[in-house]
CSV table of C-alpha atoms in Angstrom, one decimal:
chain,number,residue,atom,x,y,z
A,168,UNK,CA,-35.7,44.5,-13.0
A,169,UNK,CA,-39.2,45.2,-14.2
A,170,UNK,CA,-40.3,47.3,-17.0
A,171,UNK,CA,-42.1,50.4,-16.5
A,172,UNK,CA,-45.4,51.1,-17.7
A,173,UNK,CA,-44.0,53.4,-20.5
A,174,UNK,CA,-41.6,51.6,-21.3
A,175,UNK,CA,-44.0,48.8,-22.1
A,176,UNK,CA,-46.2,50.9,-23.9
A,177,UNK,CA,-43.2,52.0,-26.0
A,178,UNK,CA,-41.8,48.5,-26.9
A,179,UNK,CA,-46.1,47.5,-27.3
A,180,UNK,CA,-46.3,50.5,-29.8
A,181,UNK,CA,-42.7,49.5,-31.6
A,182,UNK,CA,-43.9,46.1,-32.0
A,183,UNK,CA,-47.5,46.4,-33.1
A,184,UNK,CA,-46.4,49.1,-35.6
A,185,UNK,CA,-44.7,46.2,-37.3
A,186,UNK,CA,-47.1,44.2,-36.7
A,187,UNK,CA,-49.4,46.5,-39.0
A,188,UNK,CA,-47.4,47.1,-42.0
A,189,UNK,CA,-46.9,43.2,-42.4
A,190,UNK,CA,-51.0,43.2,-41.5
A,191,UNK,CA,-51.5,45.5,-44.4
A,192,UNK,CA,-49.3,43.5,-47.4
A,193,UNK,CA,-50.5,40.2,-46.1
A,194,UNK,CA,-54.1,41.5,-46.3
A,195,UNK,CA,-53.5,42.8,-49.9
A,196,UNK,CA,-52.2,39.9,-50.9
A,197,UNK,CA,-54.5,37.1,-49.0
A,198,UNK,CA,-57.9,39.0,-49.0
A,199,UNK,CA,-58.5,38.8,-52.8
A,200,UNK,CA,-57.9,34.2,-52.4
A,201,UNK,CA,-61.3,34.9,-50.5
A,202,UNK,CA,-63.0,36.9,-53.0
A,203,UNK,CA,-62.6,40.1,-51.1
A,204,UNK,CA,-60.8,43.1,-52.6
A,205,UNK,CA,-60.8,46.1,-50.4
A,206,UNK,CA,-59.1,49.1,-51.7
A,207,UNK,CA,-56.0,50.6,-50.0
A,208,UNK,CA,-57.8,52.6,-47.9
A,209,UNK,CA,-60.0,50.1,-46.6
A,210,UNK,CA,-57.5,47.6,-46.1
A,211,UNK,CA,-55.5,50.3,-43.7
A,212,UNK,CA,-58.8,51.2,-41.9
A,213,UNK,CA,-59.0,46.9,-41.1
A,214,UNK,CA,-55.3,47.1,-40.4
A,215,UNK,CA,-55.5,49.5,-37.9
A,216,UNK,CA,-58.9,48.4,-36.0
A,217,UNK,CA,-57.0,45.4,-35.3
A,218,UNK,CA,-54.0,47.3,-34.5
A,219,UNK,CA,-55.7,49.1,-31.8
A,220,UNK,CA,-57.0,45.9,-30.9
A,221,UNK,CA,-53.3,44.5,-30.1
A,222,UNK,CA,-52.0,47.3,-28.7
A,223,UNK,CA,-54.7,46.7,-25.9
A,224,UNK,CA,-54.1,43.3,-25.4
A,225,UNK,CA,-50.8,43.3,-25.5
A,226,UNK,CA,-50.0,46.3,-22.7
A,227,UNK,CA,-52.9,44.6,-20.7
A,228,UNK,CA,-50.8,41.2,-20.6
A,229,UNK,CA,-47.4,42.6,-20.4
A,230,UNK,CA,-48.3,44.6,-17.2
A,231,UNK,CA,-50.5,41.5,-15.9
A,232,UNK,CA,-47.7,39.4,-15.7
A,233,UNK,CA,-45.2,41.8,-14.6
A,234,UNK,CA,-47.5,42.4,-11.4
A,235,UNK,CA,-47.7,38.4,-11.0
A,236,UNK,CA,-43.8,37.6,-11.3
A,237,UNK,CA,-43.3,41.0,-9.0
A,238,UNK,CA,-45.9,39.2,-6.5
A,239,UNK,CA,-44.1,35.9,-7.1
A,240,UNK,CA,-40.7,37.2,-6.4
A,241,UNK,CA,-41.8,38.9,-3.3
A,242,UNK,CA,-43.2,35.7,-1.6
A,243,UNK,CA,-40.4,33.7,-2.9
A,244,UNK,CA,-38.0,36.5,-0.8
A,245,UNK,CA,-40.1,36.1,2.2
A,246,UNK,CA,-40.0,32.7,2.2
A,247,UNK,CA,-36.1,32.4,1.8
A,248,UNK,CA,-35.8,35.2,4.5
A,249,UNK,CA,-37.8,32.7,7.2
């Protein structure tokens, strides 16, 4: 059964949500070993550009390869049924 768009969207959003909040404790606590030390604030605002970023990518590819096995499976049916 294939997952609709917004249900995709909704388990994108789930996971990238997690995705931020460890984002934002690994950059407070890896930033400052490169000599950068953004405040909170700043670190959220990077946090969440590359948040948005993810969420993107990651609906994008989820509905590209659901179209593809969708296509797939079809063929594979009409071959079968030959």
């Amino acid at each position: 059964m294939n997952q609709t768009r917004l249900g995709s969207l909704i388990e994108t959003l789930m996971n990238v949500a997690i995705g931020l909040l460890v984002s934002i404790v690994a950059n407070a606590l890896v930033f400052p070993s490169f000599g950068f030390a953004p405040s909170l604030g700043e670190n959220v605002a990077i946090s969440l550009i590359y948040t948005a970023i993810s969420i993107a990518r990651q609906y994008v590819l989820r509905r590209w390869f659901n179209a593809r096995l969708q296509r797939a499976a079809a063929r594979m049916a009409e071959a079968v049924g030959t």
